[in-house]
Coordinates of C-alpha atoms and ligand atoms in Angstrom, one line a residue:
Chain A
M241 CA -40.4 30.6 -35.2
L242 CA -38.8 30.1 -31.8
R243 CA -37.3 32.9 -29.7
L244 CA -35.7 33.0 -26.3
E245 CA -35.1 36.4 -24.7
H246 CA -32.6 36.5 -21.8
V247 CA -34.1 33.4 -20.4
T248 CA -32.9 32.3 -16.9
K249 CA -34.2 29.2 -15.2
L250 CA -33.5 28.6 -11.6
Y251 CA -35.0 25.4 -10.2
A252 CA -36.3 25.8 -6.7
T253 CA -34.0 23.1 -5.4
S254 CA -30.7 24.1 -7.0
V255 CA -28.3 27.0 -6.5
R256 CA -26.9 27.3 -10.0
P257 CA -29.3 28.3 -12.7
A258 CA -30.1 25.5 -15.2
L259 CA -30.2 28.2 -17.9
D260 CA -28.4 31.5 -17.5
D261 CA -29.4 34.5 -19.6
V262 CA -29.9 32.6 -22.8
S263 CA -31.1 34.4 -25.9
M264 CA -31.5 32.7 -29.3
D265 CA -33.7 32.7 -32.4
V266 CA -34.7 29.8 -34.6
D267 CA -36.3 30.5 -38.0
A268 CA -39.0 28.5 -39.6
G269 CA -37.6 25.5 -41.4
E270 CA -34.3 25.4 -39.5
F271 CA -32.6 22.2 -38.1
V272 CA -30.8 23.0 -34.9
F273 CA -28.6 20.7 -32.7
L274 CA -28.6 21.5 -29.1
I275 CA -25.4 20.1 -27.5
G276 CA -23.4 20.5 -24.3
P277 CA -22.3 18.3 -21.5
S278 CA -24.7 16.6 -19.1
G279 CA -26.5 19.1 -16.9
S280 CA -25.8 22.0 -19.2
G281 CA -29.5 22.8 -19.6
K282 CA -30.5 21.2 -23.0
S283 CA -33.6 19.4 -21.7
T284 CA -34.5 22.5 -19.6
L285 CA -34.5 24.6 -22.7
L286 CA -36.8 22.2 -24.5
R287 CA -39.1 21.9 -21.5
L288 CA -39.5 25.7 -21.5
L289 CA -40.5 25.7 -25.1
L290 CA -43.2 23.0 -24.3
R291 CA -44.3 24.9 -21.2
E292 CA -43.4 22.0 -19.0
E293 CA -41.6 24.6 -17.0
T294 CA -41.7 28.4 -16.9
P295 CA -38.6 30.6 -16.9
S296 CA -37.6 32.4 -13.7
S297 CA -37.0 35.5 -15.9
G298 CA -37.0 36.3 -19.6
N299 CA -39.4 35.5 -22.4
V300 CA -40.1 32.4 -24.5
F301 CA -41.9 32.6 -27.8
V302 CA -43.2 29.9 -30.1
A303 CA -44.7 31.3 -33.3
N304 CA -47.1 33.9 -31.9
W305 CA -47.4 32.4 -28.4
N306 CA -45.8 34.1 -25.5
V307 CA -45.2 30.7 -23.9
A308 CA -44.2 31.7 -20.4
R309 CA -47.3 34.0 -20.0
L310 CA -49.7 31.6 -21.6
A311 CA -52.8 30.8 -19.5
N312 CA -52.8 27.2 -18.3
R313 CA -55.9 26.3 -20.2
K314 CA -54.2 27.4 -23.5
V315 CA -51.2 25.2 -23.0
P316 CA -52.8 22.2 -24.8
K317 CA -53.4 24.3 -27.8
L318 CA -49.7 25.2 -27.9
R319 CA -48.6 21.6 -27.5
Q320 CA -51.0 20.5 -30.2
R321 CA -49.0 22.6 -32.6
M322 CA -45.7 21.2 -31.5
G323 CA -44.3 17.7 -31.8
C324 CA -42.0 16.2 -29.2
V325 CA -39.9 13.1 -29.1
F326 CA -37.9 11.7 -26.2
Q327 CA -35.1 9.3 -25.5
D328 CA -37.5 7.0 -23.7
F329 CA -40.2 7.1 -26.5
R330 CA -43.1 7.9 -24.1
L331 CA -45.6 5.7 -25.9
L332 CA -48.9 4.8 -24.2
G333 CA -48.1 1.2 -23.3
D334 CA -51.6 0.0 -23.1
R335 CA -52.6 1.0 -26.7
T336 CA -51.6 -0.2 -30.1
V337 CA -49.2 1.7 -32.3
G338 CA -52.1 2.9 -34.4
E339 CA -54.0 4.0 -31.3
N340 CA -51.0 5.9 -30.0
V341 CA -50.8 7.9 -33.2
A342 CA -54.6 8.3 -33.3
F343 CA -54.6 9.7 -29.8
A344 CA -52.7 12.8 -30.8
L345 CA -55.4 13.4 -33.5
E346 CA -58.2 12.7 -31.2
V347 CA -57.2 15.3 -28.6
T348 CA -57.2 17.9 -31.3
G349 CA -60.8 17.0 -32.2
K350 CA -60.1 15.4 -35.6
S351 CA -63.0 13.5 -37.1
A352 CA -63.0 9.7 -37.1
H353 CA -62.7 9.8 -40.9
T354 CA -59.6 12.0 -40.8
I355 CA -58.1 9.8 -38.2
R356 CA -58.7 6.7 -40.3
T357 CA -56.8 8.2 -43.2
V358 CA -54.0 10.1 -41.4
V359 CA -52.8 7.3 -39.1
P360 CA -51.8 4.9 -41.9
E361 CA -50.2 7.9 -43.7
M362 CA -48.1 8.7 -40.7
L363 CA -47.1 5.1 -40.2
E364 CA -46.1 4.8 -43.8
L365 CA -44.1 8.0 -43.5
V366 CA -42.0 6.6 -40.7
G367 CA -41.7 3.2 -42.4
L368 CA -44.0 1.3 -40.1
D369 CA -46.9 0.5 -42.5
G370 CA -48.7 -2.6 -41.5
K371 CA -47.5 -2.5 -37.9
G372 CA -50.4 -0.4 -36.6
D373 CA -51.9 -3.3 -34.5
R374 CA -48.7 -4.0 -32.6
M375 CA -48.3 -3.1 -29.0
P376 CA -45.4 -0.9 -28.0
A377 CA -43.8 -3.7 -26.0
E378 CA -43.6 -5.7 -29.2
L379 CA -41.4 -3.1 -30.9
S380 CA -37.7 -2.6 -31.2
G381 CA -36.3 0.7 -29.9
G382 CA -36.0 2.1 -33.4
E383 CA -39.5 1.1 -34.2
A384 CA -40.8 2.6 -31.0
Q385 CA -39.0 5.9 -31.7
R386 CA -40.6 5.9 -35.2
V387 CA -44.0 5.6 -33.6
A388 CA -43.2 8.5 -31.4
V389 CA -42.1 10.5 -34.5
A390 CA -45.3 9.5 -36.3
R391 CA -47.4 10.7 -33.4
A392 CA -45.4 13.9 -33.1
L393 CA -46.0 14.7 -36.8
A394 CA -49.7 13.6 -37.0
N395 CA -51.0 17.2 -36.4
R396 CA -48.5 18.8 -38.8
P397 CA -46.6 20.6 -36.1
L398 CA -44.8 23.9 -36.5
V399 CA -41.8 22.6 -34.6
L400 CA -40.5 19.2 -33.8
L401 CA -38.6 19.1 -30.5
A402 CA -36.4 16.0 -29.9
D403 CA -34.6 15.4 -26.6
E404 CA -31.9 12.8 -27.3
P405 CA -34.1 10.8 -29.7
T406 CA -31.2 8.5 -30.5
G407 CA -30.0 8.2 -26.9
N408 CA -31.3 4.6 -26.5
L409 CA -30.6 3.4 -30.0
D410 CA -27.6 1.7 -31.6
P411 CA -25.6 3.7 -34.2
E412 CA -27.3 2.1 -37.2
T413 CA -30.8 2.6 -35.9
S414 CA -29.8 6.2 -34.9
D415 CA -28.8 6.9 -38.5
D416 CA -32.2 5.7 -39.7
I417 CA -34.0 8.0 -37.2
M418 CA -31.7 10.9 -38.3
L419 CA -32.6 10.2 -42.0
L420 CA -36.2 10.4 -41.0
L421 CA -35.8 13.7 -39.0
D422 CA -33.8 15.2 -41.9
R423 CA -36.5 14.2 -44.4
I424 CA -39.2 15.8 -42.2
N425 CA -37.1 18.9 -41.9
R426 CA -36.8 19.2 -45.6
T427 CA -40.6 19.2 -45.9
G428 CA -40.6 22.4 -43.9
T429 CA -40.9 21.4 -40.3
T430 CA -38.5 23.2 -37.9
V431 CA -36.5 20.7 -35.8
V432 CA -34.7 21.3 -32.6
M433 CA -32.7 18.3 -31.3
A434 CA -30.8 17.9 -28.1
T435 CA -28.0 15.3 -28.4
H436 CA -24.8 13.9 -27.1
D437 CA -24.0 12.1 -30.4
R438 CA -20.9 13.5 -31.9
Q439 CA -21.1 11.4 -35.0
I440 CA -24.5 12.5 -35.9
V441 CA -23.8 16.2 -35.4
D442 CA -20.6 16.0 -37.4
A443 CA -22.3 14.1 -40.2
M444 CA -25.3 16.4 -40.6
R445 CA -23.5 19.7 -40.6
R446 CA -26.4 21.8 -39.4
R447 CA -26.7 24.7 -37.0
V448 CA -25.2 23.8 -33.6
V449 CA -26.0 25.6 -30.4
E450 CA -23.9 24.7 -27.5
L451 CA -24.7 25.2 -23.9
H452 CA -22.2 25.1 -21.0
L453 CA -23.4 25.3 -17.4
G454 CA -26.6 26.9 -18.6
K455 CA -24.9 29.6 -20.6
L456 CA -24.9 29.8 -24.4
A457 CA -21.3 28.9 -25.4
R458 CA -21.5 28.7 -29.2
D459 CA -23.9 29.1 -32.1
D460 CA -22.5 27.9 -35.4
A461 CA -24.6 28.0 -38.6
R462 CA -23.0 24.7 -40.0
G463 CA -21.2 23.4 -36.9
V464 CA -19.5 20.2 -35.7
Y465 CA -19.7 18.7 -32.3
G466 CA -16.3 19.3 -30.7
A467 CA -15.1 22.5 -32.2
S468 CA -14.6 24.6 -29.1
R469 CA -12.7 21.9 -27.1
Chain B
M1156 CA -69.6 17.0 -29.7
T1157 CA -66.8 14.7 -30.8
G1158 CA -65.0 15.2 -27.5
L1159 CA -67.9 13.6 -25.6
A1160 CA -68.0 10.5 -27.8
F1161 CA -64.2 10.2 -27.5
V1162 CA -64.3 10.5 -23.7
W1163 CA -66.9 7.8 -23.5
R1164 CA -65.0 5.5 -25.7
E1165 CA -61.9 6.2 -23.6
A1166 CA -63.7 5.4 -20.4
L1167 CA -65.1 2.1 -21.6
A1168 CA -61.7 1.2 -23.1
G1169 CA -60.1 2.1 -19.8
L1170 CA -62.4 -0.2 -17.9
R1171 CA -61.6 -3.0 -20.3
R1172 CA -57.9 -2.4 -20.2
N1173 CA -57.8 -2.4 -16.4
I1174 CA -60.3 -5.1 -16.0
T1175 CA -58.8 -6.7 -12.9
M1176 CA -58.7 -3.3 -11.1
S1177 CA -62.2 -2.5 -12.3
I1178 CA -63.6 -5.7 -11.0
A1179 CA -61.8 -5.3 -7.7
M1180 CA -63.2 -1.8 -7.4
M1181 CA -66.7 -2.8 -8.2
L1182 CA -66.6 -5.6 -5.7
T1183 CA -65.1 -3.4 -3.0
T1184 CA -67.8 -0.9 -3.6
A1185 CA -70.5 -3.5 -3.7
I1186 CA -69.5 -5.0 -0.4
S1187 CA -69.3 -1.7 1.5
L1188 CA -72.5 -0.3 -0.1
G1189 CA -74.3 -3.6 0.6
M1190 CA -73.5 -3.4 4.3
L1191 CA -74.6 0.2 4.3
G1192 CA -77.8 -0.8 2.6
A1193 CA -78.4 -3.6 5.1
G1194 CA -78.0 -1.1 7.9
L1195 CA -80.4 1.3 6.3
L1196 CA -83.0 -1.5 5.9
A1197 CA -82.7 -2.5 9.5
V1198 CA -83.2 1.1 10.6
R1199 CA -86.2 1.4 8.3
T1200 CA -87.8 -1.9 9.6
I1201 CA -87.4 -0.8 13.2
D1202 CA -88.9 2.6 12.5
R1203 CA -91.8 0.8 10.8
T1204 CA -92.3 -1.6 13.8
Q1205 CA -92.5 1.4 16.1
D1206 CA -95.0 3.2 13.9
L1207 CA -97.1 0.1 13.7
Y1208 CA -97.2 -0.2 17.5
Y1209 CA -97.8 3.4 18.0
S1210 CA -100.7 3.4 15.7
Q1211 CA -102.4 0.5 17.5
L1212 CA -101.7 1.7 21.0
A1213 CA -104.4 3.5 22.9
V1214 CA -105.4 4.7 26.4
Q1215 CA -108.0 2.4 27.8
V1216 CA -110.6 3.8 30.1
A1217 CA -112.1 0.7 31.8
L1218 CA -115.6 1.2 33.2
D1219 CA -116.5 0.0 36.7
E1220 CA -118.6 -3.1 37.3
P1221 CA -122.1 -1.6 37.5
T1222 CA -121.6 0.4 34.3
S1223 CA -119.9 -2.5 32.5
A1224 CA -122.7 -4.9 33.4
G1225 CA -125.7 -2.9 32.3
D1226 CA -124.4 -1.2 29.2
A1227 CA -124.1 -2.9 25.8
D1228 CA -123.8 0.3 23.6
C1229 CA -122.7 3.1 25.9
S1230 CA -126.2 4.4 26.3
S1231 CA -126.0 4.8 30.1
P1232 CA -125.6 8.4 31.3
T1233 CA -122.3 7.6 33.0
C1234 CA -120.8 6.2 29.8
T1235 CA -122.3 8.8 27.5
G1236 CA -121.1 11.6 29.8
L1237 CA -117.6 10.1 29.8
R1238 CA -117.5 9.7 26.1
E1239 CA -118.6 13.2 25.4
Q1240 CA -116.1 14.6 27.7
L1241 CA -113.3 12.6 26.1
Q1242 CA -114.4 13.6 22.6
G1243 CA -114.3 17.2 23.7
D1244 CA -110.8 16.8 25.1
P1245 CA -108.1 18.6 22.9
L1246 CA -105.7 15.7 23.4
V1247 CA -108.0 13.1 22.1
G1248 CA -108.1 11.9 18.5
G1249 CA -110.9 9.3 18.6
V1250 CA -113.0 7.3 21.1
S1251 CA -114.6 4.0 20.5
F1252 CA -116.6 1.8 22.9
E1253 CA -116.1 -1.9 23.5
S1254 CA -118.8 -3.6 25.5
R1255 CA -118.1 -6.4 28.0
E1256 CA -119.5 -8.9 25.5
A1257 CA -117.4 -7.6 22.6
A1258 CA -114.3 -7.8 24.8
Y1259 CA -115.1 -11.3 25.7
Q1260 CA -115.5 -12.3 22.0
R1261 CA -112.1 -10.7 21.2
F1262 CA -110.6 -12.6 24.1
L1263 CA -112.0 -15.8 22.7
R1264 CA -110.4 -15.1 19.4
I1265 CA -107.0 -14.2 20.6
Y1266 CA -106.6 -17.2 23.0
A1267 CA -108.5 -19.7 20.9
G1268 CA -107.7 -23.2 22.1
Q1269 CA -105.7 -22.2 25.1
S1270 CA -106.4 -23.2 28.7
I1271 CA -106.7 -19.7 30.0
L1272 CA -110.1 -19.5 28.4
Q1273 CA -111.6 -21.7 31.0
L1274 CA -110.6 -19.3 33.7
V1275 CA -112.2 -16.2 32.2
R1276 CA -115.9 -15.4 32.3
P1277 CA -117.4 -12.3 30.6
Q1278 CA -118.0 -10.9 34.1
S1279 CA -114.2 -10.6 34.7
L1280 CA -113.8 -8.3 31.7
P1281 CA -114.7 -4.6 31.9
A1282 CA -116.3 -2.5 29.1
T1283 CA -113.9 0.0 27.9
L1284 CA -113.6 3.3 26.0
R1285 CA -110.6 3.1 23.7
V1286 CA -109.1 6.5 23.3
T1287 CA -106.6 7.2 20.6
L1288 CA -104.4 10.3 21.2
K1289 CA -103.4 13.1 18.8
D1290 CA -100.0 12.9 20.4
P1291 CA -99.3 9.3 21.6
T1292 CA -96.8 10.5 24.2
R1293 CA -99.4 12.4 26.2
G1294 CA -101.1 9.4 27.6
D1295 CA -100.0 10.3 31.1
A1296 CA -102.1 13.5 31.1
L1297 CA -105.2 11.5 30.2
V1298 CA -104.5 8.9 32.9
A1299 CA -104.2 11.7 35.5
E1300 CA -107.3 13.4 34.3
Y1301 CA -109.7 10.5 34.2
S1302 CA -108.5 8.1 36.9
G1303 CA -111.1 8.0 39.8
R1304 CA -113.9 9.6 37.9
P1305 CA -117.3 8.2 38.6
G1306 CA -117.9 5.0 36.6
V1307 CA -114.2 4.6 35.8
R1308 CA -112.5 1.5 37.2
N1309 CA -109.0 2.5 36.0
V1310 CA -107.2 4.2 33.1
V1311 CA -104.3 2.4 31.4
D1312 CA -101.9 3.9 28.9
Q1313 CA -100.8 1.0 26.8
R1314 CA -97.8 2.8 25.6
A1315 CA -96.5 3.1 29.1
L1316 CA -96.8 -0.7 29.3
V1317 CA -94.5 -1.3 26.3
Q1318 CA -92.2 1.6 27.0
D1319 CA -89.3 -0.8 27.8
L1320 CA -89.7 -2.5 24.5
F1321 CA -89.7 0.8 22.7
T1322 CA -86.6 1.9 24.5
F1323 CA -84.9 -1.4 23.5
L1324 CA -86.0 -1.0 19.9
A1325 CA -84.7 2.5 19.8
S1326 CA -81.3 1.4 21.0
V1327 CA -81.2 -1.4 18.5
R1328 CA -82.1 1.1 15.8
N1329 CA -79.4 3.5 16.9
A1330 CA -76.9 0.7 16.9
A1331 CA -77.9 -0.3 13.4
F1332 CA -77.7 3.3 12.3
G1333 CA -74.3 3.6 13.9
L1334 CA -73.1 0.5 12.0
A1335 CA -74.5 1.8 8.8
S1336 CA -72.6 5.1 9.3
V1337 CA -69.4 3.3 9.9
Q1338 CA -70.0 1.3 6.8
A1339 CA -70.6 4.4 4.8
L1340 CA -67.3 5.8 6.1
A1341 CA -65.6 2.5 5.2
A1342 CA -67.1 2.6 1.8
L1343 CA -65.8 6.1 1.3
L1344 CA -62.3 5.1 2.3
L1345 CA -62.2 1.9 0.4
I1346 CA -63.5 3.5 -2.8
S1347 CA -61.3 6.5 -2.6
N1348 CA -58.3 4.3 -1.9
T1349 CA -58.8 2.1 -4.9
I1350 CA -59.4 5.2 -7.0
Q1351 CA -56.2 6.7 -5.7
V1352 CA -54.3 3.6 -6.6
S1353 CA -55.8 3.6 -10.0
A1354 CA -55.1 7.3 -10.6
F1355 CA -51.6 6.8 -9.3
T1356 CA -50.8 4.0 -11.7
R1357 CA -51.8 6.3 -14.6
R1358 CA -49.6 9.3 -13.7
T1359 CA -47.1 8.5 -16.4
E1360 CA -49.8 7.9 -19.0
V1361 CA -51.6 11.1 -18.1
G1362 CA -48.2 13.0 -18.3
I1363 CA -47.7 11.7 -21.8
M1364 CA -51.2 12.6 -22.9
R1365 CA -50.7 16.1 -21.6
L1366 CA -47.4 16.4 -23.6
V1367 CA -49.3 15.4 -26.8
G1368 CA -51.6 18.3 -26.1
A1369 CA -54.5 16.6 -24.4
T1370 CA -56.7 19.0 -22.3
R1371 CA -57.8 18.1 -18.8
W1372 CA -61.1 17.2 -20.3
Y1373 CA -59.5 14.4 -22.3
T1374 CA -57.3 13.0 -19.5
Q1375 CA -59.7 13.4 -16.5
V1376 CA -63.2 13.0 -17.7
P1377 CA -62.7 9.4 -18.9
F1378 CA -61.2 8.6 -15.6
L1379 CA -64.2 10.1 -13.7
I1380 CA -66.7 8.3 -16.0
E1381 CA -64.9 5.1 -15.2
A1382 CA -65.1 5.9 -11.5
V1383 CA -68.8 6.6 -11.7
I1384 CA -69.5 3.5 -13.7
T1385 CA -67.6 1.5 -11.2
G1386 CA -69.5 3.1 -8.3
V1387 CA -72.9 2.6 -10.0
V1388 CA -72.2 -1.0 -10.9
G1389 CA -71.0 -1.6 -7.4
A1390 CA -74.3 -0.1 -6.1
L1391 CA -76.3 -2.3 -8.4
L1392 CA -74.4 -5.4 -7.3
A1393 CA -75.0 -4.4 -3.7
T1394 CA -78.7 -4.1 -4.5
G1395 CA -78.7 -7.5 -6.1
G1396 CA -77.1 -8.9 -3.0
L1397 CA -79.7 -7.2 -0.8
V1398 CA -82.5 -8.6 -2.9
L1399 CA -81.1 -12.1 -2.6
G1400 CA -80.6 -11.5 1.1
K1401 CA -84.2 -10.5 1.5
L1402 CA -85.6 -13.4 -0.5
F1403 CA -83.5 -16.2 1.0
F1404 CA -82.7 -14.9 4.5
I1405 CA -84.9 -12.1 5.8
D1406 CA -88.2 -13.4 4.4
R1407 CA -87.5 -16.8 6.0
L1408 CA -86.4 -15.3 9.3
L1409 CA -89.4 -12.9 9.6
G1410 CA -91.8 -15.3 7.8
G1411 CA -92.7 -17.4 10.9
R1412 CA -96.3 -16.9 12.1
L1413 CA -95.4 -15.3 15.4
I1414 CA -92.8 -12.9 14.1
S1415 CA -94.7 -11.9 11.0
N1416 CA -97.4 -10.4 13.2
A1417 CA -94.9 -8.6 15.4
I1418 CA -92.4 -7.2 12.8
P1419 CA -93.5 -5.8 9.5
A1420 CA -91.8 -7.6 6.6
V1421 CA -89.0 -5.9 4.6
G1422 CA -90.8 -5.1 1.3
M1423 CA -89.2 -5.5 -2.1
S1424 CA -90.1 -1.8 -2.6
D1425 CA -87.9 -1.0 0.5
V1426 CA -85.0 -2.5 -1.3
L1427 CA -85.6 -1.3 -4.8
L1428 CA -87.2 2.1 -4.2
F1429 CA -85.6 3.2 -1.0
V1430 CA -82.2 1.7 -0.5
A1431 CA -81.2 1.0 -4.2
P1432 CA -81.5 4.7 -5.3
L1433 CA -79.7 5.8 -2.2
L1434 CA -76.8 3.4 -2.8
V1435 CA -76.5 4.4 -6.5
V1436 CA -76.4 8.0 -5.6
I1437 CA -73.9 7.5 -2.7
G1438 CA -71.7 5.2 -4.9
A1439 CA -71.7 7.7 -7.7
I1440 CA -71.0 10.7 -5.5
I1441 CA -68.2 9.0 -3.5
A1442 CA -66.6 7.8 -6.7
T1443 CA -66.8 11.2 -8.5
A1444 CA -65.7 13.2 -5.5
T1445 CA -62.7 11.0 -4.6
G1446 CA -61.8 10.6 -8.2
Y1447 CA -61.7 14.4 -8.7
V1448 CA -59.8 15.1 -5.5
T1449 CA -57.3 12.4 -6.2
L1450 CA -56.7 13.7 -9.7
R1451 CA -56.2 17.2 -8.3
L1452 CA -53.7 15.9 -5.7
Y1453 CA -51.7 13.4 -7.7
V1454 CA -51.8 14.4 -11.3
R1455 CA -50.0 17.7 -11.8
N1456 CA -51.0 19.8 -14.8
Ligands
ATP2648 N1 -36.8 19.2 -12.1 C1 -35.6 19.7 -11.7 N2 -35.4 20.2 -10.4 C2 -34.2 20.7 -10.0 N3 -33.2 20.7 -10.8 C3 -33.2 20.3 -12.1 C4 -34.5 19.7 -12.6 N4 -34.3 19.4 -13.9 C5 -33.0 19.6 -14.1 N5 -32.4 20.2 -13.1 C6 -31.0 20.7 -13.0 O1 -30.8 21.6 -14.0 C7 -29.6 21.4 -14.7 C8 -29.8 21.3 -16.2 O2 -30.5 20.0 -16.4 P1 -31.0 19.5 -17.8 O3 -31.8 18.3 -17.6 O4 -31.6 20.6 -18.5 O5 -29.6 19.1 -18.4 P2 -29.3 18.4 -19.8 O6 -28.4 19.3 -20.6 O7 -30.5 17.9 -20.5 O8 -28.5 17.1 -19.3 P3 -28.4 15.7 -20.0 O9 -27.5 15.8 -21.1 O10 -27.8 14.8 -18.9 O11 -29.8 15.3 -20.3 C9 -28.9 20.3 -14.0 O12 -28.0 20.8 -13.1 C10 -30.0 19.5 -13.3 O13 -29.6 19.0 -12.1
MG2649 MG1 -31.4 16.1 -20.9

């Protein structure tokens, strides 16, 4: 499903590569935690998958897309098949919750009819039924992140990428979001999640990939957070 | 195409969401385009005034006293000879004869009720051949050619008499045109600046849309439509302003009896058929072009 081949990423403004010869594979349906200290390259890895950045060398594949070589005008197609969730939610602040979810469907050209049925489905899936008319500013952090998840799932993505989705949430709310991501993963969606949250990683017991200074430091099939140190 | 409907809805929703910004932009556009339109109208009126005068001006070949006195219809050999020669002249467009009596009658009409009438007798006015020229600027050639001919008292190029007025009008026109050009530039800068601000405030939004998989079409076309709507509404407001200005200011100013004979009125058709379409096109083009350039510069991806 996802494959990195000897990927190195050197930002123009820095001397040390953000990712240094990283190779890894993620199969369809897997749940992967991406951990490592701040600055170790977790976000960079996710951004390469989303084609927000291109690698300095090496190859990135998502399903059948050769992401790094993809023509600019095909990038939206790639992103329409991937869902992404961020620490800061990234909702469109001037639209309602329902409109935020609908937007993802609209850009893929779904019919008005489909949109009218899918949006409530998605809101129900994340536990926000009936809150479609709220504005993002009227939501708690946990609710906002649920909207982001609903939006990410609306197009039935191949992969869900999450960059510290619980980073701004209290432990209890974090657990709710993790339950949600776990449930989504069990329905077949591949999930890659970057996180600093030791408790979550230890509780879930899923595959753990650790980065250290841009290098792949560890890849455990059923890992915990702090095993190597 | 579903995309088109969506893009339209987005544009209208965008206008509504940023209502303050939209109104500010429309007013800005309206003011600068209105000034531009006023400048264009001034230029057009001055051009008209010049055309009007040109078309009425002629070279007057005044006949000498013996010929004037005895000839009521240009039947004397002197007059007929002069007329035929003029008609055969390649510079000449048309020739008409005005007898001493006809000149006196016209004089009576023009100065009706004024004391100068008592000083003038028919005998003091010459009969004239009024010569219109194919090229009004070539009057001097005709003056040189026919002055001093037998039967001719003198030859006057009317255009030469009002040359100073024309020079003055031309400079007023150029000043008005210069001001209009400066206004056009100001309109360009103001509109592009507001569009830039508006595009800038949407950078984050557009970034999010792109992450969700929106194509450029979805993120940029609504914005451009918004800009065009703003530009066009601004142009329409400007036209409305010009119409009001014409009705309540220009018409009153130029409506006085004296001026209305000297300066052609600004017609409603000048405002609606000449200036309005120009403003709409200029408004739309400026808005689209600056909108597009701004998006290219500020919104990566
Ligand atoms: N746009 C950028 N330009 C230059 N350098 C960057 C850029 N983004 C990240 N970096 C650098 O690349 C390295 C990896 O950054 P990255 O954001 O991938 O780390 P991270 O593991 O996500 O960290 P954190 O846990 O703090 O989010 C860091 O040294 C960072 O300074
Ligand atoms: Mg990060």
